[in-house]
Amino acid sequence: MLTQQHLLRARILIVDDQPSNVRMLEKMLMTAGYTSVTSATDPRQVVPLYRELIPDLILLDIRMPHLDGFQVMEQLKEIEHATYPPVLVLTAQSDRDTRLRALSSGARDFLGKPLDQTEVLARIRNLLEIRLLQNELAMQNLILEEKVCERTTALMKANEELRAEMAERKKFEEQFLHAQKMESIGRLASGVAHDFNNIIMVIKCYSDIALKSLTPEKPLYRDIEEIRKAGERAATLTRQLLAFSRKQIMQPRIFNLNTLLADDEKMLQRMIGEDITLRIRFADSLGFVKADPGQIEQVIMNLVVNARDAMPQGGQLTIETTTVHLDGEQTQQHGDLEAGVYVLLRVIDTGCGMDAEIRKQIFDPFFTTKEQGKGTGLGLSTVYGIVRQSGGSIEVASEPGHGTTFEIYLPRIEAESVRREEKLEKATLRAASETVLVVEDDETILNGVIRMLEDLGYTVLSANTPSEAIRLVNEYSNDIHVVITDVVMPEMNGKDLSEHLGSIKPTMKFLFMSGYTADIIAKRGVLEEGMHFIPKPFAEDALAAKLREMLDK
């Protein structure tokens, strides 16, 4: 829903070669409450600024040195973006021919100088309302498109006869929808991760709540379960996109790779089937690595699935670990690794192999050799992103007809005694009795988290802003055991809020949550050692386990 706050946060770019005009417009906008205003007095700065800001509105003069306003609009048209931003021309050259030329060149509106402040602000508000509503509609269309695509694919697979009759049409549809969806999400993955994760959080939260109130035999139960599954698929897709862009939130721990492989051996055997022989060779005294165990498991599973698909007639899959020392000359062969000791993981198959052209593109996002509908092309690019974000390197060696070998180098961590934590399944937890304060500026998510906590038995307090949370803690006479706070909020961020509240009630513990990417969250200081964090979207059982981990220590 479009609000006054959304309008005032819109990005506005002023382009005018006269500094006095720029100052006048900046003052006018700031006085009206607009908070994101950027200016350029040299029209040659417009394209770089546009690429950096992606403004929601451009205020553009016509007569300028180097480039006039018409030439600026022509340059903007050549930039590939999802939607072209509205341009409001402000110029003293206001004759009829200039107006017509400006409007035909792409301007949405035109005002002649001298400017009337009331009229300028009214025109700006009108253009921004249209722009922001278009953006919101585009996002809703994207979500709807995801659901339609998933449902269409499921129905086609369920009906083999219909699938055969519509093979050509399906191929065209899937190619078009897949290309459109992946191109849009790939370009915007990092930028929309926060909003998209919030949407997924709402879908998962309220579908789980709805399922609890229904029995499985109810028709509505199956419909809501499909919505929940769609939310999980959307969350997985977002994680994959952020993984290859190396902005996924990692929760690294020190663990032994041999232990992880031993725990997963049965699962890996089930994945490859009976016609492929699995051999795992463990190195003695392997040492430890520091990474996210769940992410490294995803790396191994993706490589195993890739190897399985390369051996449709069966074969042999070998996974082996060893320790290697790379000197200065050897590190040049492995990207930007530093000299030192590394744990090496090899995944070797006897499959069809790859030629040089395919090897060059193997880690590119959306590149796949599989037929349409059999893969997104995100598996190996996800592997690459996880390995690089973990401080390692990945190499591939392959020839047609001679199988493929992947080698993953991870820095070795020296540690005398480290035990890998068991993977947390849906835990049976004791009844909760503590008091939890939730601080979240998105009211829909706030209400969803409150419902989760109440279902778990906690006494729940809530605040929509940091100032409201501070007031509540000051006034609340009983103990507050945990504060669950969003990281990025108006007034102050979650880290600053925790320090403020901690000075009031030092015994409180803090759990941070966010849907933003790792680089943005890290700047707020909540991914530091010893801090508790849960990424959005999360399910009720994950929240329950995290709280008990904190409270029962």
XYZ file of C-alpha atoms in Angstrom:
553
model
C 0.000 0.000 0.000
C 1.415 3.382 -1.088
C 1.949 5.739 1.883
C 3.217 9.281 2.409
C 6.423 7.780 3.815
C 7.010 5.805 0.612
C 6.606 8.995 -1.454
C 9.020 11.012 0.673
C 11.687 8.263 0.409
C 11.518 8.275 -3.410
C 14.848 8.891 -5.204
C 14.837 12.201 -7.128
C 17.614 13.347 -9.496
C 17.906 17.082 -10.370
C 19.767 17.955 -13.606
C 20.386 21.682 -14.177
C 23.584 23.515 -15.146
C 22.711 26.536 -12.974
C 23.766 25.963 -9.323
C 21.232 28.553 -8.129
C 18.401 26.578 -9.763
C 19.681 23.373 -8.208
C 19.844 24.927 -4.739
C 16.335 26.314 -5.113
C 14.923 22.920 -6.132
C 16.840 21.087 -3.388
C 15.509 23.468 -0.749
C 11.975 23.138 -2.123
C 12.128 19.331 -2.009
C 13.811 19.093 1.380
C 11.258 21.498 2.882
C 8.482 19.321 1.462
C 9.993 16.325 3.282
C 11.777 14.458 0.458
C 14.851 12.739 1.876
C 16.650 11.267 -1.137
C 17.587 14.088 -3.502
C 20.683 14.002 -5.758
C 21.833 16.777 -8.093
C 24.010 17.138 -11.194
C 25.076 20.430 -12.779
C 26.943 18.667 -15.597
C 24.589 16.683 -17.874
C 27.418 14.270 -18.634
C 27.073 12.989 -15.053
C 23.487 11.875 -15.596
C 24.082 8.380 -17.020
C 26.622 7.305 -14.315
C 24.348 8.756 -11.605
C 21.342 7.023 -13.135
C 23.101 3.622 -13.135
C 24.094 4.129 -9.491
C 20.803 5.482 -8.131
C 18.033 4.147 -10.418
C 15.983 7.272 -9.586
C 12.204 7.291 -9.340
C 11.957 10.774 -10.921
C 14.268 13.076 -12.930
C 13.876 16.883 -12.918
C 15.583 17.946 -16.158
C 16.568 21.295 -17.668
C 16.665 21.624 -21.498
C 19.305 24.219 -22.328
C 22.657 23.069 -20.922
C 26.253 22.987 -22.159
C 27.793 19.750 -23.529
C 24.431 17.948 -23.710
C 20.939 19.422 -23.859
C 17.935 17.838 -22.165
C 16.811 16.081 -25.371
C 20.207 14.394 -25.742
C 20.122 13.336 -22.069
C 16.743 11.654 -22.596
C 18.062 9.830 -25.667
C 21.004 8.494 -23.623
C 18.668 7.333 -20.857
C 16.563 5.413 -23.374
C 19.617 3.325 -24.298
C 20.019 2.039 -20.730
C 18.322 -1.306 -20.203
C 16.117 -1.200 -17.102
C 12.823 -2.793 -16.211
C 10.909 0.513 -16.415
C 11.874 3.941 -17.713
C 11.671 6.640 -14.980
C 9.373 9.650 -15.400
C 11.077 12.886 -16.502
C 9.691 16.312 -15.523
C 11.167 19.033 -17.776
C 11.728 22.392 -16.037
C 12.909 25.054 -18.488
C 12.647 28.726 -19.397
C 12.366 27.675 -23.042
C 8.635 26.955 -22.878
C 7.357 27.595 -26.399
C 4.942 25.154 -28.027
C 7.549 23.418 -30.228
C 9.864 22.809 -27.260
C 6.988 21.337 -25.220
C 5.990 18.995 -28.031
C 9.578 17.910 -28.641
C 10.178 17.282 -24.931
C 7.045 15.158 -24.568
C 7.821 13.177 -27.731
C 11.387 12.599 -26.494
C 10.136 10.772 -23.398
C 9.271 13.487 -20.840
C 6.154 12.765 -18.779
C 5.442 16.418 -17.914
C 6.642 19.956 -18.652
C 6.798 23.192 -16.618
C 8.062 26.578 -17.762
C 10.273 28.818 -15.636
C 9.858 30.828 -13.464
C 8.453 28.003 -11.367
C 5.506 28.066 -9.017
C 6.439 26.016 -5.963
C 2.941 24.686 -5.319
C 2.534 23.545 -8.915
C 6.018 21.963 -9.035
C 5.412 19.941 -5.854
C 1.971 18.869 -7.084
C 3.381 17.654 -10.407
C 6.228 15.839 -8.626
C 3.827 14.096 -6.252
C 1.584 13.024 -9.123
C 4.476 11.538 -11.132
C 5.933 9.766 -8.086
C 2.588 8.234 -7.140
C 2.277 6.765 -10.629
C 5.888 5.537 -10.606
C 5.721 3.870 -7.191
C 2.391 2.241 -7.953
C 3.887 0.856 -11.180
C 6.810 -0.595 -9.187
C 4.447 -2.206 -6.674
C 2.335 -3.655 -9.479
C 5.449 -5.055 -11.181
C 6.478 -6.838 -7.965
C 3.028 -8.343 -7.486
C 3.040 -9.485 -11.116
C 6.416 -11.161 -10.539
C 5.091 -13.082 -7.531
C 1.968 -14.075 -9.429
C 4.092 -15.155 -12.379
C 6.110 -17.441 -10.091
C 2.967 -19.163 -8.837
C 1.507 -19.513 -12.328
C 4.761 -20.965 -13.682
C 5.067 -23.527 -10.864
C 1.422 -24.572 -11.124
C 1.576 -24.841 -14.913
C 4.678 -27.041 -14.775
C 3.094 -29.338 -12.157
C -0.066 -29.794 -14.181
C 1.888 -30.539 -17.356
C 3.972 -33.201 -15.646
C 0.840 -34.825 -14.162
C -0.702 -35.358 -17.569
C 1.722 -37.122 -19.912
C -0.722 -37.343 -22.796
C -1.503 -33.636 -22.664
C 2.175 -32.874 -22.240
C 2.991 -34.777 -25.428
C 0.288 -32.982 -27.416
C 1.405 -29.567 -26.176
C 5.174 -30.197 -26.250
C 6.029 -27.403 -28.668
C 3.781 -24.875 -26.971
C 5.111 -25.837 -23.526
C 8.701 -25.496 -24.703
C 8.029 -21.991 -25.968
C 6.132 -21.011 -22.799
C 8.789 -22.339 -20.449
C 11.625 -20.699 -22.359
C 9.862 -17.352 -22.371
C 8.754 -17.429 -18.732
C 12.056 -18.839 -17.498
C 14.119 -16.272 -19.382
C 11.880 -13.410 -18.261
C 11.807 -14.539 -14.634
C 15.507 -15.329 -14.324
C 16.632 -12.169 -16.105
C 14.537 -9.967 -13.818
C 15.393 -11.760 -10.580
C 19.061 -12.122 -11.478
C 19.431 -8.389 -12.110
C 17.504 -7.352 -9.031
C 18.443 -10.193 -6.638
C 20.552 -8.197 -4.220
C 18.418 -5.077 -4.449
C 15.076 -6.753 -3.749
C 16.285 -9.459 -1.352
C 14.985 -7.614 1.708
C 11.506 -6.915 0.344
C 11.238 -10.340 -1.276
C 12.292 -12.122 1.920
C 9.715 -10.103 3.870
C 7.003 -11.195 1.430
C 8.109 -14.843 1.693
C 8.195 -14.486 5.482
C 4.545 -13.407 5.490
C 3.542 -16.254 3.131
C 5.302 -18.914 5.215
C 4.243 -17.496 8.584
C 0.537 -17.181 7.892
C 0.292 -20.406 5.880
C 1.835 -22.285 8.840
C -0.619 -20.586 11.199
C -3.542 -21.453 8.905
C -2.448 -25.100 8.585
C -2.421 -25.483 12.364
C -6.115 -24.573 12.483
C -7.106 -27.154 9.836
C -7.094 -30.934 9.596
C -5.372 -32.583 6.594
C -8.635 -33.909 5.165
C -10.009 -30.393 4.671
C -9.806 -29.228 0.995
C -8.497 -25.828 2.123
C -5.608 -27.573 3.914
C -4.156 -28.806 0.610
C -4.522 -25.383 -0.999
C -2.722 -23.623 1.851
C -0.031 -26.314 1.875
C 0.642 -25.549 -1.812
C 1.007 -21.855 -0.912
C 3.482 -22.771 1.829
C 5.489 -24.967 -0.557
C 5.564 -22.139 -3.095
C 6.946 -19.860 -0.385
C 9.673 -22.387 0.421
C 10.599 -22.659 -3.264
C 10.759 -18.879 -3.511
C 13.016 -18.739 -0.426
C 15.316 -21.372 -1.959
C 15.517 -19.440 -5.224
C 16.410 -16.224 -3.392
C 19.150 -18.022 -1.427
C 20.594 -19.429 -4.658
C 20.617 -16.050 -6.360
C 22.316 -14.437 -3.370
C 24.793 -17.318 -3.139
C 26.259 -16.825 -6.602
C 26.403 -13.033 -6.008
C 28.218 -13.824 -2.720
C 25.786 -11.813 -0.596
C 24.163 -14.715 1.208
C 24.208 -14.637 5.003
C 26.678 -17.259 6.197
C 26.842 -18.647 9.738
C 30.332 -20.183 9.799
C 31.521 -22.718 12.363
C 34.702 -24.712 12.760
C 34.112 -28.355 11.775
C 35.789 -31.400 10.263
C 34.913 -32.121 6.634
C 35.389 -35.874 7.155
C 32.734 -35.859 9.882
C 30.296 -33.990 7.664
C 30.807 -36.455 4.791
C 30.436 -39.448 7.098
C 27.139 -38.081 8.416
C 25.841 -37.507 4.867
C 27.105 -40.698 3.195
C 23.764 -42.560 3.290
C 21.884 -39.542 1.993
C 24.373 -39.125 -0.892
C 24.006 -42.811 -1.810
C 20.238 -42.420 -2.016
C 20.647 -39.366 -4.240
C 22.765 -41.121 -6.880
C 20.856 -44.404 -7.047
C 21.966 -48.044 -7.158
C 23.612 -47.985 -10.611
C 26.363 -45.595 -9.446
C 29.077 -46.789 -7.053
C 29.955 -44.258 -4.340
C 33.441 -44.281 -2.824
C 34.477 -41.878 -0.075
C 38.148 -41.686 0.892
C 38.966 -39.838 4.108
C 42.399 -38.335 4.739
C 43.943 -38.901 8.168
C 44.533 -35.822 10.350
C 42.553 -33.672 7.952
C 42.219 -30.714 10.301
C 39.309 -28.300 10.349
C 37.733 -25.643 8.168
C 35.671 -22.593 9.095
C 32.556 -22.302 6.956
C 28.787 -22.665 7.086
C 28.235 -26.454 7.354
C 24.799 -26.227 5.765
C 26.214 -24.316 2.803
C 29.098 -26.785 2.348
C 26.532 -29.617 2.396
C 24.697 -27.770 -0.391
C 27.969 -27.572 -2.360
C 28.523 -31.321 -2.001
C 24.919 -32.193 -2.914
C 24.989 -29.956 -6.004
C 28.223 -31.551 -7.211
C 26.885 -35.049 -6.525
C 23.651 -34.341 -8.441
C 25.688 -32.897 -11.305
C 27.848 -36.031 -11.374
C 24.782 -38.310 -11.254
C 23.229 -36.542 -14.247
C 26.492 -36.972 -16.159
C 26.296 -40.773 -15.661
C 22.799 -41.793 -16.896
C 24.023 -45.352 -17.601
C 25.762 -45.713 -14.237
C 29.383 -45.321 -13.239
C 31.584 -44.481 -10.285
C 31.541 -41.397 -8.068
C 34.543 -40.774 -5.828
C 34.658 -38.179 -3.052
C 37.986 -37.747 -1.323
C 39.597 -35.378 1.175
C 43.220 -34.500 1.681
C 45.451 -31.734 3.007
C 47.658 -29.701 0.660
C 50.180 -26.910 1.112
C 50.129 -24.188 -1.535
C 53.214 -22.010 -1.942
C 53.261 -18.599 -3.577
C 53.685 -19.943 -7.108
C 50.901 -22.517 -6.724
C 48.389 -19.975 -5.385
C 48.566 -18.098 -8.693
C 46.786 -21.089 -10.247
C 43.905 -20.776 -7.770
C 42.674 -17.206 -8.069
C 43.535 -14.989 -5.112
C 44.267 -17.667 -2.474
C 47.073 -16.926 -0.056
C 49.968 -19.306 0.514
C 49.250 -21.791 3.285
C 47.630 -25.122 4.210
C 44.264 -26.037 2.678
C 41.735 -28.828 3.018
C 41.094 -30.201 -0.475
C 37.781 -31.848 -1.403
C 37.661 -33.751 -4.709
C 34.490 -34.962 -6.421
C 35.326 -37.276 -9.342
C 32.883 -38.931 -11.735
C 33.286 -41.269 -14.726
C 30.583 -39.507 -16.731
C 30.359 -37.916 -20.167
C 32.720 -35.042 -19.393
C 32.770 -31.526 -20.862
C 34.538 -29.763 -23.696
C 36.523 -26.542 -23.290
C 33.640 -24.290 -24.363
C 31.306 -25.703 -21.684
C 34.055 -25.567 -19.025
C 34.433 -21.823 -19.616
C 30.758 -21.239 -18.781
C 30.210 -23.916 -16.148
C 29.960 -21.453 -13.213
C 27.982 -18.781 -15.081
C 24.538 -18.069 -13.588
C 21.698 -19.601 -15.637
C 24.045 -21.625 -17.850
C 22.959 -25.270 -18.135
C 23.452 -28.149 -20.532
C 20.242 -29.796 -19.341
C 17.064 -29.713 -21.379
C 14.438 -27.059 -20.720
C 12.625 -27.581 -17.430
C 15.318 -29.905 -15.981
C 17.380 -27.236 -14.253
C 17.682 -23.523 -13.586
C 21.410 -23.230 -14.271
C 21.962 -22.037 -10.690
C 23.513 -25.180 -9.164
C 27.182 -24.687 -10.040
C 27.041 -20.895 -9.845
C 25.684 -21.353 -6.310
C 28.579 -23.734 -5.553
C 31.060 -21.162 -6.835
C 29.558 -18.357 -4.749
C 29.507 -20.404 -1.528
C 33.113 -21.576 -1.940
C 34.400 -18.092 -2.715
C 32.438 -16.538 0.147
C 33.985 -19.180 2.436
C 37.458 -17.966 1.470
C 38.197 -20.888 -0.845
C 38.618 -21.730 -4.498
C 37.036 -24.242 -6.890
C 38.595 -25.728 -10.043
C 37.242 -28.128 -12.675
C 39.081 -30.556 -14.957
C 37.177 -32.473 -17.634
C 37.393 -33.903 -21.141
C 34.593 -35.365 -23.282
C 34.246 -39.077 -22.519
C 36.733 -38.976 -19.628
C 34.638 -37.781 -16.700
C 34.937 -34.667 -14.554
C 36.887 -33.703 -11.429
C 35.935 -30.782 -9.177
C 38.525 -29.615 -6.634
C 37.546 -27.361 -3.740
C 40.233 -25.680 -1.611
C 39.196 -24.386 1.842
C 41.630 -22.777 4.335
C 42.616 -25.208 7.054
C 41.926 -24.140 10.646
C 44.113 -25.542 13.378
C 42.053 -26.689 16.374
C 42.631 -29.382 18.976
C 39.069 -30.328 19.744
C 36.013 -29.224 17.750
C 32.791 -31.189 17.477
C 30.412 -30.589 14.601
C 26.941 -29.823 15.911
C 24.261 -32.244 14.858
C 21.893 -30.917 12.216
C 18.804 -29.512 13.895
C 15.689 -31.372 12.871
C 12.210 -30.217 13.825
C 12.848 -30.369 17.533
C 10.546 -31.404 20.328
C 11.050 -28.526 22.741
C 9.839 -28.025 26.262
C 7.014 -25.578 26.862
C 8.110 -21.942 26.845
C 7.350 -19.616 29.731
C 9.647 -16.631 29.196
C 8.770 -13.102 28.085
C 9.858 -11.950 24.633
C 9.775 -8.440 23.164
C 9.483 -8.199 19.346
C 10.591 -4.982 17.591
C 9.693 -4.837 13.879
C 8.644 -1.858 11.732
C 6.738 -4.034 9.223
C 3.378 -4.549 10.930
C 2.447 -7.662 8.931
C 5.677 -9.440 9.917
C 5.386 -8.158 13.487
C 1.947 -9.730 13.853
C 3.147 -12.983 12.278
C 6.115 -13.321 14.682
C 3.815 -12.528 17.599
C 1.488 -15.365 16.525
C 4.454 -17.769 16.279
C 5.680 -16.890 19.784
C 2.218 -17.120 21.305
C 1.766 -20.573 19.732
C 5.053 -21.590 21.401
C 3.807 -20.411 24.803
C 5.859 -17.243 25.292
C 4.524 -14.078 26.873
C 4.858 -11.563 24.038
C 5.380 -7.802 24.050
C 5.650 -5.871 20.801
C 6.834 -2.538 19.459
C 6.589 -1.069 15.960
C 9.483 1.380 16.407
C 12.702 1.554 18.470
C 11.357 4.520 20.500
C 8.237 2.529 21.378
C 10.448 -0.404 22.455
C 12.536 1.865 24.713
C 9.401 3.298 26.318
C 7.944 -0.184 26.866
C 11.140 -1.555 28.481
C 11.330 1.458 30.793
C 7.723 0.990 31.890
C 7.611 -2.835 32.102
C 8.251 -3.936 35.666
C 8.769 -7.692 35.116
C 11.641 -9.507 33.402
C 12.046 -9.453 29.629
C 14.184 -12.447 28.716
C 14.766 -11.933 24.985
C 14.377 -9.044 22.563
C 13.842 -10.087 18.930
C 14.621 -7.049 16.796
C 14.808 -6.241 13.116
C 18.222 -4.967 12.024
C 17.333 -2.089 9.680
C 14.604 0.205 11.054
C 13.725 3.888 11.153
C 15.127 5.947 14.070
C 17.963 3.522 14.885
C 19.231 0.114 13.781
C 18.871 -3.084 15.771
C 22.445 -3.069 17.092
C 22.115 0.456 18.514
C 18.739 -0.451 19.993
C 20.199 -3.519 21.713
C 22.931 -1.402 23.321
C 20.361 1.129 24.525
C 17.991 -1.510 25.927
C 20.876 -3.468 27.425
C 21.790 -0.428 29.517
C 18.238 -0.452 30.935
C 17.907 -4.216 31.566
C 21.392 -5.808 31.384
C 20.080 -9.402 31.695
C 18.133 -9.313 28.429
C 19.373 -11.336 25.464
C 19.026 -10.184 21.865
C 18.117 -12.077 18.700
C 18.534 -10.116 15.462
C 16.491 -10.843 12.330
C 16.651 -9.405 8.809
C 15.892 -10.090 5.167
C 18.712 -7.860 3.912
C 21.816 -9.272 2.224
C 24.961 -10.103 4.193
C 26.919 -7.026 3.105
C 24.207 -4.645 4.356
C 23.704 -6.503 7.661
C 27.443 -6.749 8.330
C 27.682 -2.943 8.248
C 25.261 -2.859 11.213
C 27.593 -5.095 13.231
C 25.158 -7.934 13.979
C 27.110 -10.768 12.332
C 29.974 -10.509 14.797
C 31.159 -13.428 16.908
C 28.801 -14.266 19.775
C 25.739 -12.475 18.431
C 22.508 -14.339 17.709
C 20.968 -13.920 14.268
C 18.141 -15.569 12.298
C 17.651 -14.690 8.609
C 14.222 -13.974 7.153
C 12.229 -15.845 6.087
C 12.193 -18.316 9.000
C 9.687 -20.901 10.156
C 8.240 -21.327 13.624
C 10.352 -24.389 14.457
C 13.566 -22.559 13.502
C 12.606 -19.624 15.735
C 11.710 -21.986 18.565
C 15.045 -23.792 18.347
C 17.011 -20.540 18.219
C 15.273 -19.150 21.304
C 15.799 -22.318 23.297
C 19.464 -22.354 22.269
C 19.790 -18.839 23.708
C 17.658 -19.295 26.809
C 18.838 -22.753 27.878
C 22.584 -22.021 27.732
